[in-house]
């Protein structure tokens, strides 16, 4: 019997949802487990970095890596797994586009550390202790911690990526399809996002009620609105990212009566997801005068968080452009 | 890694001149710019004009891309309200512009770097005034130079990459001591 292909799973700046998604296969995972040999999965099984280091280069058939890259340790692991894997797959929105952690690219490292270690209402830290990258304890032992980078990155901004499995998290169906394509060797060209290259509206059960001519007299926010469970959300004045977002999720959010927030990223024809959605949405605001236009647009108070919710690091600007870069210790 | 930039020339101090990407509608502002040229009106040579059939064709992606590739400012010129050849194109532009300018401000790009003006075919003089004003405003703001900023951002990864390249590639089957990152 030929050796089973070796598979690895790893997480970086991740909430754990993508790991959960692997487990979500339920009985389907058994079939996968039978066909492969899992050589690395720190979230679920007891593996160490040295287990990976001891494998030959390219010795892992495929590694599915989830989470964004924002520490020196994550960079190091991404490089190691890149070298050891024939296929490196960015799994989930964070590895694919930076994801929710990527929204930290609106703040400087100093602002982030100050908030998390000092200002956050649930934190008690009278000595203003912060994590130090290196430290020698009283016994004279040098200790080190990974360094938090100034910039949150997608996986492909750090190492070469072969394929992307989109979603926050990816659905069991597209995960299974990706694993099957890998196991059967039926892979599309390198760099492909393994989901249909069409807009979500095409797969949406509410598509029939999507107006050809939208006109927004105002925007409603889903948590403040009694949403009609059948009508296209844009027709109800709720921002739905469906027109600018890649299909493949089977409209799970819309089926839950919530708008699409864009986790599958754009289709291959779109370079900047947020700018594209802004374009199609704002062009259809009803008023024609600046003042009235802005009254309608005020219904979208957080433009960056709305249009770039999962993809600020891979947008054309990547980050708030005037933030400082600090190496090592920040001035207080 | 997936990001490339076209212009990365770092400017010598003292020689910097603002670069403006100007998206002009064929039917009005482009003709006006032409008129300004024919009438030998003197205006600053900082604008690279891109002709489009309507200001409504200015995809916000073009604006963001222009900044990302090194523009210090972006100027959009279209027909006056009511005069668009495609009836509604300039209204769409105005609405997109309002949101884009606000969003760019949130991302650290000052409002004065993006300007929208209605300039009809006969207003050659206005092309001159607007470009000169914009050059003055951008000169006061200083260079945006995003290609340079992007490469500065990525320097924080270089140290590790250098270390990785110095590491011998062979002998990975040997047990190596586990060292902590950073
Ligand atoms: S805009 Fe949203 S709700 Fe409407 S058809 Fe598209 S995905 Fe469905
Ligand atoms: S509807 Fe949008 S946000 Fe929800 S899972 Fe699908 S792509 Fe993601
Ligand atoms: S044709 Fe000039 S703005 Fe539309």
Short mmCIF file of N, CA and C and ligand atoms in Angstrom, two decimals, chain A residues 166-169 171 200 240-242 245-255 258-265 310, ligand 2:
data_model
loop_
_atom_site.label_atom_id
_atom_site.label_comp_id
_atom_site.label_asym_id
_atom_site.label_seq_id
_atom_site.Cartn_x
_atom_site.Cartn_y
_atom_site.Cartn_z
N UNK A 166 -11.35 30.17 1.09
CA UNK A 166 -11.88 31.38 1.72
C UNK A 166 -12.93 31.08 2.78
N UNK A 167 -13.28 32.10 3.55
CA UNK A 167 -14.39 32.00 4.49
C UNK A 167 -13.99 32.31 5.91
N UNK A 168 -14.97 32.71 6.69
CA UNK A 168 -14.73 33.06 8.09
C UNK A 168 -15.74 32.34 8.96
N UNK A 169 -15.56 31.02 9.20
CA UNK A 169 -14.54 30.16 8.62
C UNK A 169 -15.05 29.54 7.31
N UNK A 171 -16.62 26.85 4.90
CA UNK A 171 -17.69 25.89 5.21
C UNK A 171 -17.15 24.47 5.05
N UNK A 200 -21.75 36.39 -4.85
CA UNK A 200 -22.67 35.67 -3.97
C UNK A 200 -24.13 35.81 -4.40
N UNK A 240 -25.39 44.91 2.22
CA UNK A 240 -25.09 43.50 2.00
C UNK A 240 -23.95 43.43 1.00
N UNK A 241 -22.86 42.78 1.38
CA UNK A 241 -21.66 42.73 0.54
C UNK A 241 -21.78 41.71 -0.60
N UNK A 242 -22.93 41.05 -0.70
CA UNK A 242 -23.13 40.00 -1.70
C UNK A 242 -22.69 40.36 -3.12
N UNK A 245 -18.90 40.07 -3.39
CA UNK A 245 -18.24 38.98 -2.68
C UNK A 245 -18.35 37.66 -3.43
N UNK A 246 -17.31 36.87 -3.36
CA UNK A 246 -17.25 35.58 -4.02
C UNK A 246 -18.26 34.60 -3.42
N UNK A 247 -18.89 33.84 -4.26
CA UNK A 247 -19.85 32.84 -3.81
C UNK A 247 -19.13 31.61 -3.26
N UNK A 248 -19.89 30.67 -2.73
CA UNK A 248 -19.31 29.42 -2.25
C UNK A 248 -19.77 29.07 -0.86
N UNK A 249 -20.24 30.08 -0.12
CA UNK A 249 -20.71 29.84 1.25
C UNK A 249 -22.15 29.34 1.26
N UNK A 250 -22.78 29.35 0.09
CA UNK A 250 -24.21 29.02 -0.03
C UNK A 250 -25.08 29.99 0.77
N UNK A 251 -24.60 31.23 0.87
CA UNK A 251 -25.39 32.31 1.49
C UNK A 251 -25.84 31.96 2.90
N UNK A 252 -24.95 31.40 3.69
CA UNK A 252 -25.34 31.02 5.05
C UNK A 252 -25.82 32.21 5.88
N UNK A 253 -25.15 33.34 5.72
CA UNK A 253 -25.55 34.50 6.53
C UNK A 253 -26.92 34.99 6.13
N UNK A 254 -27.15 35.07 4.83
CA UNK A 254 -28.45 35.54 4.34
C UNK A 254 -29.55 34.56 4.79
N UNK A 255 -29.25 33.27 4.76
CA UNK A 255 -30.23 32.28 5.24
C UNK A 255 -30.49 32.46 6.73
N UNK A 258 -29.14 37.58 8.02
CA UNK A 258 -28.12 38.61 8.25
C UNK A 258 -27.44 38.91 6.92
N UNK A 259 -27.01 40.16 6.73
CA UNK A 259 -26.36 40.49 5.45
C UNK A 259 -24.99 39.83 5.33
N UNK A 260 -24.54 39.67 4.09
CA UNK A 260 -23.17 39.22 3.84
C UNK A 260 -22.22 40.33 4.26
N UNK A 261 -21.16 39.96 4.98
CA UNK A 261 -20.16 40.95 5.37
C UNK A 261 -18.86 40.77 4.59
N UNK A 262 -18.83 39.80 3.68
CA UNK A 262 -17.72 39.76 2.72
C UNK A 262 -16.58 38.81 3.01
N UNK A 263 -16.80 37.78 3.85
CA UNK A 263 -15.66 36.97 4.30
C UNK A 263 -15.00 36.15 3.20
N UNK A 264 -15.71 35.87 2.10
CA UNK A 264 -15.08 35.08 1.04
C UNK A 264 -14.18 35.94 0.14
N UNK A 265 -14.15 37.25 0.39
CA UNK A 265 -13.31 38.12 -0.42
C UNK A 265 -13.92 38.37 -1.78
N UNK A 310 -12.79 42.01 6.27
CA UNK A 310 -11.91 40.83 6.30
C UNK A 310 -10.64 41.02 5.49
S1 LIG C 2 -22.65 35.42 3.38
FE1 LIG C 2 -20.71 36.60 3.14
S2 LIG C 2 -19.99 36.85 5.29
FE2 LIG C 2 -21.51 35.17 5.31
S3 LIG C 2 -20.30 33.28 5.04
FE3 LIG C 2 -20.97 33.96 2.99
S4 LIG C 2 -19.23 35.21 2.21
FE4 LIG C 2 -19.00 35.02 4.45
#
